[in-house]
């Protein structure tokens, strides 16, 4: 019986192995690469060998050899950020879990020998978990859904990094432009302050006007220091996101933001696109599917949670008689007297309902986020465009007219300086408005593809997955 049972276990295991998952050559990175390419058209790489590391280093040196754009900064980060590589390591671990969940349970072999007064007994057992073997296809199917979730989470981490890099890039370039503007303004204010001191010494300028020019110089100096500190911090954040070490910290960036596009994007179906393409929603949908399968498995095995079958072979040696053999089997299962599985079924059902409500809430929030992001994008474009079309040209006309009147001695130097201060304020406002537009443009792309940080209180797929065992509680 033990021999036949062992052979039956081997046959069942062989049949189960035919549907087992195997390790993929790229640890599931093909799906991540496809999703990333569709959303942001960038390359990703899971660096696991010295050859791969050398290829990435060569590509990075090529990208760093010229002034960085937002796209090249994103590409460097996707190739070099070690936190992203750690996310890909988690994907490889998830594939290991998939393979493990797809393997049939190993049979347990035991042997015991008891002797005394010249007699001895040897017993051999082969024990197999029949329930685990019978439910293997269901558990393997759930594990595949979990692995698909892990692939989407890796893609989501990639898109979030890309979104963070774009935001950091626009901030540091805007900071550079502000530093250039304030550096020129400080030089002008310094000359004006020195002139005010000299005029005050000759009695041509009262103390009030002297103080006004000197405080403008002092405030401009403080603003320039603040702008340099802000730009420096933004540059360091960009360097961290790109994963740069000492050799790459001298990367070059432009000193001014690019011009605004000729016209803003028109996205009438922004809500539909966001709901259809958001990767965090796809993760939540897969979570719901996996929990539904887990709930069905829990309901199917609610009464039987343990079913072990053992083949037994026993040989007894008695000094007063001939040795004899005994063969048989042993079946173990739980009797559902106190626990009929209601608790596990209720837990699985509530976990499913929890995930369903979170998914519904997230879908509602995604539509609202899409509308809000598009409104912010359009309004920031209109404001920045208003600065470029109206305010800055008018300020230029005013400055030119004031200079003509100063040349003809119709206004004095201080009226000209007052206009210079007002023009400086307009230029600073234009830089801020343009920066807000490019940040809003990045946020709009993030809302559609799901690359932003999760909102407070949003569903966490990892937490939901941990709330219910993947095999229905077995």
Short mmCIF file of C-alpha atoms in Angstrom, two decimals:
data_model
loop_
_atom_site.label_atom_id
_atom_site.label_comp_id
_atom_site.label_asym_id
_atom_site.label_seq_id
_atom_site.Cartn_x
_atom_site.Cartn_y
_atom_site.Cartn_z
CA UNK A 1 0.00 0.00 0.00
CA UNK A 2 2.81 2.38 0.87
CA UNK A 3 4.51 1.62 -2.42
CA UNK A 4 1.34 2.24 -4.40
CA UNK A 5 0.59 5.41 -2.44
CA UNK A 6 4.08 6.80 -2.98
CA UNK A 7 3.78 6.07 -6.67
CA UNK A 8 0.37 7.80 -6.76
CA UNK A 9 1.82 10.87 -5.07
CA UNK A 10 4.59 11.00 -7.65
CA UNK A 11 2.07 10.76 -10.48
CA UNK A 12 -0.07 13.55 -9.01
CA UNK A 13 3.00 15.69 -8.44
CA UNK A 14 4.13 15.14 -12.02
CA UNK A 15 0.73 16.19 -13.33
CA UNK A 16 0.82 19.27 -11.11
CA UNK A 17 4.31 20.17 -12.25
CA UNK A 18 3.10 20.36 -15.83
CA UNK A 19 1.25 23.57 -14.93
CA UNK A 20 3.88 25.05 -12.66
CA UNK A 21 5.37 28.47 -13.26
CA UNK A 22 9.03 28.82 -14.13
CA UNK A 23 11.47 31.67 -13.69
CA UNK A 24 11.44 34.07 -16.63
CA UNK A 25 14.72 35.29 -18.16
CA UNK A 26 13.99 38.92 -17.21
CA UNK A 27 12.08 38.45 -13.93
CA UNK A 28 8.91 39.89 -15.45
CA UNK A 29 10.53 43.14 -16.62
CA UNK A 30 9.05 42.89 -20.13
CA UNK A 31 5.65 44.01 -18.86
CA UNK A 32 7.23 46.86 -16.87
CA UNK A 33 9.17 48.01 -19.93
CA UNK A 34 6.05 47.92 -22.14
CA UNK A 35 3.96 49.93 -19.68
CA UNK A 36 6.72 52.49 -19.19
CA UNK A 37 7.27 52.86 -22.92
CA UNK A 38 3.55 53.39 -23.54
CA UNK A 39 3.25 56.08 -20.86
CA UNK A 40 6.49 58.07 -21.03
CA UNK A 41 8.44 56.52 -23.93
CA UNK A 42 11.56 55.81 -21.87
CA UNK A 43 13.83 52.80 -21.45
CA UNK A 44 14.18 50.86 -18.21
CA UNK A 45 16.84 48.37 -17.18
CA UNK A 46 17.12 45.84 -14.38
CA UNK A 47 20.88 45.80 -13.75
CA UNK A 48 21.93 42.37 -12.47
CA UNK A 49 25.30 41.74 -14.11
CA UNK A 50 28.58 43.58 -14.54
CA UNK A 51 27.95 43.69 -18.30
CA UNK A 52 24.59 45.36 -17.74
CA UNK A 53 26.14 47.84 -15.33
CA UNK A 54 28.80 48.72 -17.90
CA UNK A 55 26.17 49.32 -20.57
CA UNK A 56 24.20 51.58 -18.24
CA UNK A 57 27.33 53.55 -17.30
CA UNK A 58 28.15 54.12 -20.96
CA UNK A 59 24.63 55.33 -21.69
CA UNK A 60 24.73 57.67 -18.69
CA UNK A 61 28.06 59.20 -19.70
CA UNK A 62 26.60 59.90 -23.11
CA UNK A 63 23.50 61.57 -21.63
CA UNK A 64 25.51 63.60 -19.10
CA UNK A 65 27.91 64.91 -21.75
CA UNK A 66 25.41 67.56 -22.87
CA UNK A 67 23.04 69.99 -21.21
CA UNK A 68 20.22 68.05 -19.62
CA UNK A 69 16.63 68.32 -20.73
CA UNK A 70 13.69 67.05 -18.72
CA UNK A 71 13.57 63.91 -20.86
CA UNK A 72 17.27 63.11 -20.48
CA UNK A 73 17.08 63.67 -16.72
CA UNK A 74 14.19 61.20 -16.53
CA UNK A 75 16.09 58.66 -18.63
CA UNK A 76 19.17 58.91 -16.40
CA UNK A 77 17.05 58.37 -13.29
CA UNK A 78 15.30 55.32 -14.76
CA UNK A 79 18.67 53.74 -15.51
CA UNK A 80 20.63 54.77 -12.44
CA UNK A 81 18.30 55.26 -9.44
CA UNK A 82 19.09 52.50 -6.93
CA UNK A 83 15.74 52.82 -5.20
CA UNK A 84 14.10 51.90 -8.51
CA UNK A 85 16.47 48.97 -8.85
CA UNK A 86 15.34 47.86 -5.39
CA UNK A 87 11.73 47.97 -6.64
CA UNK A 88 12.79 45.67 -9.49
CA UNK A 89 14.40 43.37 -6.90
CA UNK A 90 11.01 43.18 -5.21
CA UNK A 91 9.53 42.14 -8.55
CA UNK A 92 12.08 39.33 -8.76
CA UNK A 93 11.12 38.25 -5.25
CA UNK A 94 7.47 38.26 -6.28
CA UNK A 95 8.32 35.93 -9.15
CA UNK A 96 10.01 33.62 -6.64
CA UNK A 97 6.78 33.57 -4.65
CA UNK A 98 4.85 32.72 -7.83
CA UNK A 99 7.11 29.76 -8.58
CA UNK A 100 6.91 28.59 -4.97
CA UNK A 101 3.10 28.79 -4.92
CA UNK A 102 2.95 26.80 -8.18
CA UNK A 103 4.93 23.84 -6.85
CA UNK A 104 3.10 20.84 -5.32
CA UNK A 105 3.76 20.11 -1.64
CA UNK A 106 6.69 17.82 -0.94
CA UNK A 107 5.74 14.44 0.49
CA UNK A 108 7.10 13.63 3.94
CA UNK A 109 8.94 10.36 4.52
CA UNK A 110 9.45 9.03 8.02
CA UNK A 111 11.04 5.88 9.43
CA UNK A 112 10.99 4.62 12.99
CA UNK A 113 12.53 1.61 14.73
CA UNK A 114 11.46 0.22 18.11
CA UNK A 115 13.25 -2.72 19.76
CA UNK A 116 13.22 -4.50 23.10
CA UNK A 117 13.63 -8.03 24.60
CA UNK A 118 15.01 -9.25 21.33
CA UNK A 119 12.01 -8.02 19.28
CA UNK A 120 12.12 -5.11 16.85
CA UNK A 121 9.68 -3.15 14.73
CA UNK A 122 10.50 -0.94 11.76
CA UNK A 123 7.85 1.38 10.35
CA UNK A 124 8.06 3.52 7.24
CA UNK A 125 5.55 6.20 6.19
CA UNK A 126 5.07 8.43 3.18
CA UNK A 127 2.69 11.32 4.00
CA UNK A 128 1.19 13.68 1.46
CA UNK A 129 -0.99 16.76 1.85
CA UNK A 130 -3.89 15.84 -0.43
CA UNK A 131 -5.79 19.06 0.18
CA UNK A 132 -2.82 21.23 -0.81
CA UNK A 133 -2.31 19.11 -3.91
CA UNK A 134 -5.98 19.30 -4.88
CA UNK A 135 -6.13 23.09 -4.46
CA UNK A 136 -2.80 23.70 -6.20
CA UNK A 137 -4.32 24.96 -9.51
CA UNK A 138 -6.46 27.50 -7.64
CA UNK A 139 -3.56 28.71 -5.49
CA UNK A 140 -1.31 28.91 -8.53
CA UNK A 141 -3.90 31.01 -10.37
CA UNK A 142 -4.11 33.41 -7.42
CA UNK A 143 -0.31 33.61 -7.29
CA UNK A 144 -0.23 34.61 -10.96
CA UNK A 145 -2.60 37.48 -10.22
CA UNK A 146 -0.33 38.54 -7.35
CA UNK A 147 2.68 38.49 -9.65
CA UNK A 148 0.83 40.57 -12.21
CA UNK A 149 0.15 43.06 -9.41
CA UNK A 150 3.86 43.09 -8.57
CA UNK A 151 4.65 43.91 -12.20
CA UNK A 152 2.20 46.80 -12.13
CA UNK A 153 3.64 48.04 -8.83
CA UNK A 154 7.12 48.05 -10.38
CA UNK A 155 5.77 50.00 -13.36
CA UNK A 156 4.03 52.40 -10.97
CA UNK A 157 7.30 52.97 -9.08
CA UNK A 158 8.96 53.72 -12.42
CA UNK A 159 6.33 56.28 -13.40
CA UNK A 160 6.41 57.91 -9.96
CA UNK A 161 10.16 58.33 -10.19
CA UNK A 162 9.80 59.87 -13.66
CA UNK A 163 7.17 62.30 -12.35
CA UNK A 164 9.37 63.28 -9.39
CA UNK A 165 12.34 63.88 -11.68
CA UNK A 166 10.32 66.14 -13.95
CA UNK A 167 9.07 68.21 -11.02
CA UNK A 168 12.60 68.54 -9.62
CA UNK A 169 13.97 69.47 -13.04
CA UNK A 170 11.50 72.30 -13.61
CA UNK A 171 12.12 73.65 -10.11
CA UNK A 172 15.88 73.74 -10.48
CA UNK A 173 15.75 75.33 -13.96
CA UNK A 174 13.28 77.95 -12.72
CA UNK A 175 15.59 78.51 -9.76
CA UNK A 176 18.53 79.05 -12.11
CA UNK A 177 16.54 81.60 -14.11
CA UNK A 178 15.57 83.41 -10.91
CA UNK A 179 19.21 83.49 -9.78
CA UNK A 180 20.31 85.04 -13.09
CA UNK A 181 17.57 87.67 -12.88
CA UNK A 182 18.31 88.59 -9.26
CA UNK A 183 22.06 88.66 -9.88
CA UNK A 184 21.56 91.39 -12.49
CA UNK A 185 19.06 93.16 -10.23
CA UNK A 186 21.52 93.09 -7.33
CA UNK A 187 24.28 94.66 -9.44
CA UNK A 188 21.92 97.47 -10.47
CA UNK A 189 20.66 97.95 -6.91
CA UNK A 190 24.23 98.09 -5.60
CA UNK A 191 25.16 100.82 -8.05
CA UNK A 192 22.00 102.73 -7.16
CA UNK A 193 22.68 102.45 -3.43
CA UNK A 194 26.22 103.76 -3.89
CA UNK A 195 24.90 106.65 -5.99
CA UNK A 196 22.33 107.43 -3.28
CA UNK A 197 25.09 107.63 -0.67
CA UNK A 198 27.11 110.03 -2.78
CA UNK A 199 24.07 112.21 -3.48
CA UNK A 200 23.28 112.21 0.20
CA UNK A 201 26.77 113.43 1.03
CA UNK A 202 26.28 116.40 -1.32
CA UNK A 203 22.85 117.16 0.13
CA UNK A 204 21.05 116.36 -3.15
CA UNK A 205 19.14 113.42 -1.62
CA UNK A 206 17.33 113.27 1.68
CA UNK A 207 17.64 110.42 4.17
CA UNK A 208 14.26 108.92 3.25
CA UNK A 209 15.19 108.40 -0.39
CA UNK A 210 18.64 107.15 0.61
CA UNK A 211 17.07 104.56 2.88
CA UNK A 212 14.67 103.43 0.16
CA UNK A 213 17.52 102.71 -2.26
CA UNK A 214 19.62 101.03 0.38
CA UNK A 215 16.79 98.79 1.61
CA UNK A 216 16.04 97.76 -1.97
CA UNK A 217 19.66 96.68 -2.35
CA UNK A 218 19.53 94.84 0.97
CA UNK A 219 16.27 93.07 0.09
CA UNK A 220 17.56 92.11 -3.36
CA UNK A 221 20.71 90.68 -1.77
CA UNK A 222 18.59 88.60 0.61
CA UNK A 223 16.32 87.46 -2.22
CA UNK A 224 19.32 86.42 -4.28
CA UNK A 225 20.73 84.39 -1.37
CA UNK A 226 17.37 82.71 -0.92
CA UNK A 227 17.09 81.98 -4.65
CA UNK A 228 20.58 80.44 -4.69
CA UNK A 229 19.76 78.27 -1.71
CA UNK A 230 16.48 77.14 -3.32
CA UNK A 231 18.15 76.38 -6.63
CA UNK A 232 20.96 74.52 -4.88
CA UNK A 233 18.53 72.36 -2.89
CA UNK A 234 16.50 71.65 -6.03
CA UNK A 235 19.68 70.63 -7.85
CA UNK A 236 20.66 68.28 -5.05
CA UNK A 237 17.22 66.70 -5.10
CA UNK A 238 17.50 66.19 -8.85
CA UNK A 239 20.93 64.62 -8.38
CA UNK A 240 19.51 62.25 -5.74
CA UNK A 241 16.65 61.21 -7.99
CA UNK A 242 19.07 60.57 -10.86
CA UNK A 243 21.24 58.54 -8.50
CA UNK A 244 24.40 60.45 -9.34
CA UNK A 245 27.65 59.87 -7.47
CA UNK A 246 30.64 62.20 -7.31
CA UNK A 247 31.53 61.81 -10.98
CA UNK A 248 28.19 63.03 -12.28
CA UNK A 249 27.42 65.94 -9.98
CA UNK A 250 28.78 68.51 -12.46
CA UNK A 251 25.90 67.97 -14.87
CA UNK A 252 24.81 71.00 -16.88
CA UNK A 253 21.35 72.52 -16.81
CA UNK A 254 19.84 75.42 -18.76
CA UNK A 255 19.59 78.81 -17.07
CA UNK A 256 16.06 79.54 -18.30
CA UNK A 257 12.80 77.70 -18.73
CA UNK A 258 11.78 76.85 -22.30
CA UNK A 259 9.10 78.92 -24.02
CA UNK A 260 5.47 78.06 -23.55
CA UNK A 261 3.84 75.82 -26.17
CA UNK A 262 1.86 77.64 -28.84
CA UNK A 263 -1.43 76.27 -27.52
CA UNK A 264 -2.46 74.07 -24.61
CA UNK A 265 -3.63 70.48 -24.97
CA UNK A 266 -7.32 69.90 -25.39
CA UNK A 267 -8.34 66.79 -23.49
CA UNK A 268 -12.11 66.34 -23.59
CA UNK A 269 -11.87 62.70 -22.46
CA UNK A 270 -9.39 63.24 -19.62
CA UNK A 271 -11.58 61.45 -17.05
CA UNK A 272 -12.07 58.39 -19.27
CA UNK A 273 -8.37 58.23 -20.10
CA UNK A 274 -7.39 58.45 -16.45
CA UNK A 275 -9.77 55.66 -15.38
CA UNK A 276 -8.66 53.46 -18.29
CA UNK A 277 -4.89 53.97 -17.96
CA UNK A 278 -4.21 54.58 -14.27
CA UNK A 279 -1.89 51.81 -13.12
CA UNK A 280 -2.95 52.13 -9.48
CA UNK A 281 -6.52 51.36 -10.58
CA UNK A 282 -5.28 48.35 -12.53
CA UNK A 283 -3.52 47.11 -9.41
CA UNK A 284 -6.70 47.52 -7.37
CA UNK A 285 -8.73 45.67 -10.02
CA UNK A 286 -6.29 42.75 -9.98
CA UNK A 287 -6.41 42.75 -6.20
CA UNK A 288 -10.18 42.47 -6.33
CA UNK A 289 -9.94 39.56 -8.80
CA UNK A 290 -7.43 37.73 -6.61
CA UNK A 291 -9.57 38.25 -3.52
CA UNK A 292 -12.63 36.92 -5.35
CA UNK A 293 -10.74 33.74 -6.23
CA UNK A 294 -9.46 33.48 -2.68
CA UNK A 295 -13.02 33.85 -1.37
CA UNK A 296 -14.25 31.03 -3.61
CA UNK A 297 -11.39 28.82 -2.45
CA UNK A 298 -12.15 29.59 1.18
CA UNK A 299 -15.82 28.73 0.69
CA UNK A 300 -14.93 25.47 -1.07
CA UNK A 301 -12.62 24.34 1.74
CA UNK A 302 -14.50 25.77 4.71
CA UNK A 303 -15.27 22.34 6.24
CA UNK A 304 -12.06 20.52 5.32
CA UNK A 305 -8.88 22.37 6.20
CA UNK A 306 -6.65 19.34 6.78
CA UNK A 307 -6.48 16.18 4.67
CA UNK A 308 -3.31 14.09 4.94
CA UNK A 309 -2.96 10.58 3.54
CA UNK A 310 -0.12 8.32 4.63
CA UNK A 311 1.04 4.99 3.25
CA UNK A 312 2.42 2.73 6.00
CA UNK A 313 4.79 -0.23 5.75
CA UNK A 314 5.69 -2.03 8.99
CA UNK A 315 8.12 -4.97 9.53
CA UNK A 316 8.07 -6.80 12.86
CA UNK A 317 10.83 -9.20 13.99
CA UNK A 318 9.94 -11.54 16.89
CA UNK A 319 12.69 -13.92 18.22
CA UNK A 320 10.08 -16.61 18.92
CA UNK A 321 8.52 -16.52 15.47
CA UNK A 322 9.10 -15.64 11.85
CA UNK A 323 9.20 -11.93 10.83
CA UNK A 324 6.09 -10.57 9.24
CA UNK A 325 5.11 -7.41 7.32
CA UNK A 326 2.09 -5.14 7.61
CA UNK A 327 0.91 -2.58 5.10
CA UNK A 328 -1.85 -0.02 5.32
CA UNK A 329 -2.71 3.63 5.21
CA UNK A 330 -3.62 6.46 7.54
CA UNK A 331 -5.99 9.35 6.82
CA UNK A 332 -6.06 12.54 8.92
CA UNK A 333 -8.64 15.27 8.66
CA UNK A 334 -10.20 17.81 10.96
CA UNK A 335 -13.73 17.38 12.21
CA UNK A 336 -15.52 20.75 11.96
CA UNK A 337 -17.26 20.54 15.33
CA UNK A 338 -16.35 23.89 16.84
CA UNK A 339 -15.19 25.79 13.77
CA UNK A 340 -17.16 25.18 10.63
CA UNK A 341 -15.21 27.76 8.65
CA UNK A 342 -17.65 30.62 9.24
CA UNK A 343 -14.89 32.85 10.62
CA UNK A 344 -12.61 32.35 7.63
CA UNK A 345 -15.45 32.82 5.16
CA UNK A 346 -16.60 35.99 6.92
CA UNK A 347 -13.05 37.37 6.99
CA UNK A 348 -12.54 36.64 3.30
CA UNK A 349 -15.90 38.20 2.38
CA UNK A 350 -15.25 41.36 4.37
CA UNK A 351 -11.76 41.66 2.92
CA UNK A 352 -13.27 41.44 -0.56
CA UNK A 353 -15.90 44.06 0.30
CA UNK A 354 -13.18 46.27 1.76
CA UNK A 355 -11.18 46.08 -1.48
CA UNK A 356 -14.30 46.67 -3.60
CA UNK A 357 -15.23 49.83 -1.70
CA UNK A 358 -11.66 51.11 -1.84
CA UNK A 359 -11.54 50.52 -5.58
CA UNK A 360 -14.82 52.35 -6.08
CA UNK A 361 -13.63 55.25 -3.95
CA UNK A 362 -10.36 55.41 -5.85
CA UNK A 363 -12.14 55.46 -9.21
CA UNK A 364 -14.28 58.40 -8.05
CA UNK A 365 -11.18 60.21 -6.80
CA UNK A 366 -9.29 59.56 -10.04
CA UNK A 367 -12.01 61.25 -12.08
CA UNK A 368 -11.97 64.24 -9.75
CA UNK A 369 -8.16 64.41 -9.79
CA UNK A 370 -8.20 64.34 -13.59
CA UNK A 371 -10.66 67.24 -13.80
CA UNK A 372 -8.75 69.25 -11.21
CA UNK A 373 -5.37 68.61 -12.86
CA UNK A 374 -6.68 69.70 -16.25
CA UNK A 375 -8.19 72.89 -14.80
CA UNK A 376 -4.90 73.69 -13.10
CA UNK A 377 -3.04 73.01 -16.34
CA UNK A 378 -5.26 75.31 -18.38
CA UNK A 379 -5.35 78.10 -15.81
CA UNK A 380 -1.57 78.01 -15.29
CA UNK A 381 -1.10 78.14 -19.06
CA UNK A 382 -3.44 81.12 -19.34
CA UNK A 383 -1.67 82.97 -16.52
CA UNK A 384 1.83 82.30 -17.86
CA UNK A 385 0.70 83.22 -21.36
CA UNK A 386 -0.84 86.43 -20.02
CA UNK A 387 2.51 87.39 -18.55
CA UNK A 388 4.26 86.67 -21.84
CA UNK A 389 1.73 88.40 -24.12
CA UNK A 390 0.58 91.33 -22.01
CA UNK A 391 2.51 92.16 -18.86
CA UNK A 392 6.12 91.73 -19.99
CA UNK A 393 5.66 93.58 -23.35
CA UNK A 394 3.91 96.45 -21.55
CA UNK A 395 6.69 96.61 -18.99
CA UNK A 396 9.21 96.78 -21.81
CA UNK A 397 7.33 99.70 -23.40
CA UNK A 398 7.16 101.52 -20.06
CA UNK A 399 10.89 101.03 -19.47
CA UNK A 400 11.79 102.32 -22.94
CA UNK A 401 9.54 105.38 -22.52
CA UNK A 402 10.99 106.13 -19.09
CA UNK A 403 14.51 105.94 -20.51
CA UNK A 404 13.56 108.39 -23.29
CA UNK A 405 12.07 110.79 -20.74
CA UNK A 406 15.16 110.44 -18.56
CA UNK A 407 17.38 111.23 -21.54
CA UNK A 408 15.34 114.39 -22.17
CA UNK A 409 15.46 115.21 -18.43
CA UNK A 410 11.66 114.92 -18.05
CA UNK A 411 12.07 112.45 -15.15
CA UNK A 412 14.86 111.99 -12.66
CA UNK A 413 16.96 108.91 -11.98
CA UNK A 414 14.80 107.78 -9.07
CA UNK A 415 11.66 107.59 -11.17
CA UNK A 416 13.62 105.41 -13.57
CA UNK A 417 14.79 103.21 -10.70
CA UNK A 418 11.25 102.90 -9.36
CA UNK A 419 10.16 101.60 -12.75
CA UNK A 420 13.10 99.15 -12.74
CA UNK A 421 11.90 97.73 -9.42
CA UNK A 422 8.38 97.29 -10.77
CA UNK A 423 9.72 95.61 -13.90
CA UNK A 424 11.77 93.25 -11.73
CA UNK A 425 8.62 92.24 -9.84
CA UNK A 426 6.86 91.50 -13.15
CA UNK A 427 9.76 89.40 -14.41
CA UNK A 428 9.81 87.40 -11.19
CA UNK A 429 6.09 86.85 -11.50
CA UNK A 430 6.54 85.64 -15.07
CA UNK A 431 9.17 83.09 -14.01
CA UNK A 432 6.92 81.81 -11.22
CA UNK A 433 3.95 81.56 -13.58
CA UNK A 434 5.95 79.63 -16.18
CA UNK A 435 7.30 77.26 -13.52
CA UNK A 436 3.78 76.59 -12.27
CA UNK A 437 2.71 75.77 -15.83
CA UNK A 438 5.44 73.17 -16.38
CA UNK A 439 4.73 71.64 -12.97
CA UNK A 440 1.03 71.51 -13.83
CA UNK A 441 1.89 69.90 -17.16
CA UNK A 442 3.84 67.18 -15.32
CA UNK A 443 0.98 66.70 -12.86
CA UNK A 444 -1.48 66.31 -15.73
CA UNK A 445 0.59 63.52 -17.24
CA UNK A 446 0.88 61.95 -13.81
CA UNK A 447 -2.87 61.96 -13.27
CA UNK A 448 -3.45 60.10 -16.52
CA UNK A 449 -0.86 57.36 -16.08
CA UNK A 450 -0.93 57.09 -12.29
CA UNK A 451 2.68 58.02 -11.64
CA UNK A 452 2.01 60.34 -8.70
CA UNK A 453 2.25 59.66 -5.02
CA UNK A 454 -0.87 58.02 -3.59
CA UNK A 455 -3.23 60.39 -1.89
CA UNK A 456 -3.76 60.21 1.84
CA UNK A 457 -6.25 57.53 2.68
CA UNK A 458 -6.08 55.91 -0.74
CA UNK A 459 -6.04 52.17 -1.14
CA UNK A 460 -2.75 50.43 -0.56
CA UNK A 461 -2.61 47.23 -2.61
CA UNK A 462 0.11 45.74 -0.45
CA UNK A 463 -1.94 46.25 2.68
CA UNK A 464 -5.04 44.78 1.06
CA UNK A 465 -3.08 41.80 -0.19
CA UNK A 466 -1.79 41.14 3.30
CA UNK A 467 -5.29 41.21 4.71
CA UNK A 468 -6.25 37.91 3.05
CA UNK A 469 -3.97 34.94 2.45
CA UNK A 470 -3.48 34.20 -1.22
CA UNK A 471 -4.54 30.58 -0.81
CA UNK A 472 -7.72 31.29 1.06
CA UNK A 473 -6.28 30.73 4.48
CA UNK A 474 -4.36 27.52 3.92
#
